[in-house]
mmCIF file of C-alpha atoms in Angstrom:
data_model
loop_
_atom_site.group_PDB
_atom_site.id
_atom_site.type_symbol
_atom_site.label_atom_id
_atom_site.label_comp_id
_atom_site.label_asym_id
_atom_site.label_seq_id
_atom_site.Cartn_x
_atom_site.Cartn_y
_atom_site.Cartn_z
ATOM 1 C CA MET A 1 -15.269 23.183 9.688
ATOM 2 C CA THR A 2 -12.615 24.912 10.834
ATOM 3 C CA ALA A 3 -9.111 24.944 8.295
ATOM 4 C CA ASP A 4 -7.386 23.610 11.825
ATOM 5 C CA VAL A 5 -9.447 20.707 11.883
ATOM 6 C CA ALA A 6 -8.761 20.220 8.735
ATOM 7 C CA GLY A 7 -6.164 20.064 8.203
ATOM 8 C CA GLN A 8 -4.896 18.111 10.857
ATOM 9 C CA ALA A 9 -7.373 15.440 9.453
ATOM 10 C CA LYS A 10 -5.119 15.536 6.715
ATOM 11 C CA ALA A 11 -1.873 15.210 8.308
ATOM 12 C CA ASP A 12 -3.602 11.932 10.524
ATOM 13 C CA ALA A 13 -4.845 10.675 7.284
ATOM 14 C CA LEU A 14 -1.210 11.062 5.641
ATOM 15 C CA ASN A 15 0.888 9.772 8.515
ATOM 16 C CA ALA A 16 -2.076 6.631 8.586
ATOM 17 C CA TYR A 17 -1.593 6.278 4.874
ATOM 18 C CA LYS A 18 2.581 6.461 4.925
ATOM 19 C CA GLY A 19 2.155 4.347 8.327
ATOM 20 C CA MET A 20 0.543 1.735 5.253
ATOM 21 C CA VAL A 21 3.269 2.269 3.375
ATOM 22 C CA ALA A 22 5.817 0.953 5.350
ATOM 23 C CA ALA A 23 3.953 -1.645 7.042
ATOM 24 C CA THR A 24 3.576 -2.932 3.693
ATOM 25 C CA THR A 25 7.085 -2.029 2.447
ATOM 26 C CA ARG A 26 8.196 -4.583 4.851
ATOM 27 C CA GLU A 27 5.169 -7.327 4.182
ATOM 28 C CA PHE A 28 6.176 -6.807 0.755
ATOM 29 C CA ALA A 29 9.872 -7.659 2.279
ATOM 30 C CA VAL A 30 9.275 -11.324 3.694
ATOM 31 C CA ASP A 31 7.087 -14.365 3.257
ATOM 32 C CA SER A 32 4.639 -13.155 6.301
ATOM 33 C CA ALA A 33 2.229 -10.344 7.163
ATOM 34 C CA ASP A 34 2.957 -7.555 8.473
ATOM 35 C CA PRO A 35 1.422 -7.399 12.168
ATOM 36 C CA ASP A 36 1.093 -3.787 11.696
ATOM 37 C CA LEU A 37 -0.355 -3.668 8.628
ATOM 38 C CA THR A 38 -4.255 -4.092 10.802
ATOM 39 C CA THR A 39 -2.890 -0.494 12.390
ATOM 40 C CA TYR A 40 -3.121 1.730 9.933
ATOM 41 C CA VAL A 41 -6.073 -1.058 7.362
ATOM 42 C CA TYR A 42 -9.282 -1.791 7.894
ATOM 43 C CA GLY A 43 -11.973 -3.502 4.946
ATOM 44 C CA THR A 44 -12.396 -3.754 1.580
ATOM 45 C CA ALA A 45 -8.287 -2.412 2.021
ATOM 46 C CA PHE A 46 -7.220 -4.792 4.591
ATOM 47 C CA GLY A 47 -8.592 -7.998 1.930
ATOM 48 C CA PHE A 48 -6.885 -6.463 -1.321
ATOM 49 C CA PHE A 49 -3.336 -6.203 0.410
ATOM 50 C CA ASN A 50 -3.695 -9.840 2.302
ATOM 51 C CA THR A 51 -5.071 -11.058 -1.408
ATOM 52 C CA LEU A 52 -1.316 -9.622 -2.726
ATOM 53 C CA LEU A 53 0.073 -11.358 0.807
ATOM 54 C CA GLN A 54 -1.272 -14.808 -0.103
ATOM 55 C CA PHE A 55 -0.149 -14.350 -4.598
ATOM 56 C CA ARG A 56 3.064 -13.767 -3.229
ATOM 57 C CA ILE A 57 3.841 -16.702 -0.927
ATOM 58 C CA THR A 58 1.485 -19.149 -3.994
ATOM 59 C CA ASN A 59 4.018 -17.534 -6.510
ATOM 60 C CA ASN A 60 7.591 -17.657 -4.268
ATOM 61 C CA ILE A 61 7.753 -13.671 -4.071
ATOM 62 C CA VAL A 62 9.507 -10.870 -2.072
ATOM 63 C CA TYR A 63 9.933 -7.059 -3.166
ATOM 64 C CA GLN A 64 13.604 -5.587 -3.122
ATOM 65 C CA GLY A 65 14.211 -1.913 -3.374
ATOM 66 C CA THR A 66 11.805 0.973 -1.245
ATOM 67 C CA PRO A 67 9.014 2.153 -3.386
ATOM 68 C CA GLN A 68 8.492 5.496 -4.751
ATOM 69 C CA SER A 69 5.977 7.173 -2.948
ATOM 70 C CA ASN A 70 4.360 10.726 -3.290
ATOM 71 C CA PRO A 71 1.396 10.883 -1.478
ATOM 72 C CA VAL A 72 -1.014 14.059 -1.482
ATOM 73 C CA VAL A 73 -4.171 14.019 0.691
ATOM 74 C CA THR A 74 -6.426 15.344 -2.636
ATOM 75 C CA ASP A 75 -9.859 15.407 -0.473
ATOM 76 C CA VAL A 76 -10.667 15.497 2.850
ATOM 77 C CA LYS A 77 -14.004 16.136 4.823
ATOM 78 C CA PRO A 78 -14.163 15.781 8.641
ATOM 79 C CA ASP A 79 -17.334 16.374 9.387
ATOM 80 C CA ALA A 80 -18.267 13.728 7.597
ATOM 81 C CA THR A 81 -19.665 10.796 9.847
ATOM 82 C CA PRO A 82 -17.371 9.327 9.839
ATOM 83 C CA PRO A 83 -14.993 11.229 8.917
ATOM 84 C CA THR A 84 -12.829 10.612 5.241
ATOM 85 C CA ALA A 85 -9.662 11.855 4.043
ATOM 86 C CA THR A 86 -9.315 10.210 0.395
ATOM 87 C CA ILE A 87 -4.762 10.294 -1.219
ATOM 88 C CA THR A 88 -3.671 9.886 -3.975
ATOM 89 C CA ASP A 89 -0.309 8.397 -4.347
ATOM 90 C CA CYS A 90 2.366 7.609 -7.522
ATOM 91 C CA TYR A 91 3.524 4.420 -6.178
ATOM 92 C CA GLY A 92 6.367 1.307 -7.016
ATOM 93 C CA GLY A 93 9.282 2.148 -9.379
ATOM 94 C CA PRO A 94 12.130 0.939 -10.824
ATOM 95 C CA ASN A 95 13.691 1.196 -7.380
ATOM 96 C CA TYR A 96 11.156 -1.705 -6.176
ATOM 97 C CA LYS A 97 11.507 -5.340 -8.101
ATOM 98 C CA PRO A 98 9.571 -8.194 -7.688
ATOM 99 C CA VAL A 99 11.785 -11.623 -7.112
ATOM 100 C CA PHE A 100 12.331 -14.928 -6.267
ATOM 101 C CA ALA A 101 12.209 -15.503 -2.700
ATOM 102 C CA SER A 102 14.230 -18.807 -2.659
ATOM 103 C CA ASP A 103 15.424 -21.633 -5.439
ATOM 104 C CA LYS A 104 11.871 -22.588 -6.168
ATOM 105 C CA ALA A 105 10.009 -24.380 -8.920
ATOM 106 C CA GLY A 106 13.375 -23.526 -11.671
ATOM 107 C CA HIS A 107 13.415 -20.029 -9.767
ATOM 108 C CA LYS A 108 17.034 -19.190 -8.872
ATOM 109 C CA LYS A 109 16.524 -16.990 -5.294
ATOM 110 C CA GLY A 110 17.090 -13.421 -6.227
ATOM 111 C CA ASP A 111 16.071 -13.715 -9.880
ATOM 112 C CA SER A 112 13.574 -11.144 -11.179
ATOM 113 C CA ALA A 113 9.517 -11.807 -11.161
ATOM 114 C CA LEU A 114 8.873 -9.690 -13.845
ATOM 115 C CA ALA A 115 8.137 -11.316 -17.003
ATOM 116 C CA PRO A 116 10.866 -11.488 -20.149
ATOM 117 C CA GLY A 117 10.733 -8.048 -21.464
ATOM 118 C CA THR A 118 8.959 -5.978 -19.311
ATOM 119 C CA ALA A 119 10.319 -3.245 -16.489
ATOM 120 C CA ILE A 120 8.227 -1.985 -13.730
ATOM 121 C CA ALA A 121 6.522 2.382 -13.103
ATOM 122 C CA ALA A 122 4.978 3.656 -10.995
ATOM 123 C CA HIS A 123 1.984 3.592 -10.764
ATOM 124 C CA PRO A 124 -0.850 6.077 -10.278
ATOM 125 C CA VAL A 125 -3.401 4.300 -6.612
ATOM 126 C CA THR A 126 -5.767 5.801 -4.783
ATOM 127 C CA ALA A 127 -6.528 5.622 -1.007
ATOM 128 C CA VAL A 128 -9.702 6.019 0.069
ATOM 129 C CA LEU A 129 -9.713 6.826 4.719
ATOM 130 C CA GLU A 130 -12.114 6.654 6.965
ATOM 131 C CA GLU A 131 -11.426 7.936 10.799
ATOM 132 C CA LYS A 132 -12.930 5.503 13.711
ATOM 133 C CA ASP A 133 -12.203 6.062 17.248
ATOM 134 C CA GLY A 134 -10.205 9.059 16.441
ATOM 135 C CA HIS A 135 -7.213 6.451 14.756
ATOM 136 C CA TRP A 136 -7.139 6.505 10.722
ATOM 137 C CA LEU A 137 -7.316 4.004 8.258
ATOM 138 C CA VAL A 138 -7.271 3.198 5.421
ATOM 139 C CA ILE A 139 -10.694 1.275 4.216
ATOM 140 C CA ASN A 140 -10.181 1.189 0.507
ATOM 141 C CA TYR A 141 -6.847 0.812 -1.815
ATOM 142 C CA THR A 142 -7.230 1.151 -5.790
ATOM 143 C CA GLN A 143 -4.566 0.700 -8.301
ATOM 144 C CA SER A 144 -4.242 2.209 -12.364
ATOM 145 C CA ALA A 145 -5.220 -0.308 -15.052
ATOM 146 C CA PRO A 146 -1.996 -1.754 -15.759
ATOM 147 C CA GLY A 147 0.415 -0.373 -17.289
ATOM 148 C CA GLN A 148 -0.879 2.656 -16.414
ATOM 149 C CA THR A 149 2.233 4.733 -15.157
ATOM 150 C CA CYS A 150 2.785 7.835 -13.559
#
């Protein structure tokens, strides 16, 4: 493996991850799936984000603001079959808040959806990506344990 191949793999994986963050940020701002998400997410990761979407719709929650995201490629294997990369990130934060999407079930549109006395903090996440047909996809996305911050 040459440094150029590894460097290109890192850059491509990081771009795919950033595309996923942009798509999920758009999706979390409304009560519907973002069609671009499948451009960046596949497999278990798609299931994870689909479950989150269903939870948010059921609970009338959207997110306002911009999430903190500082992704770093911590491992890349461009010569593996298939090529893989691992990215860690510190995601979320106090400028990215869950609110109620509409007046419903005793809640007013725009009111905080946080439990009283709780706060939002950025939390560690790990994404595993695979290259499929020249395109990097997040195949696994894992959040830290509840309460863990970065």
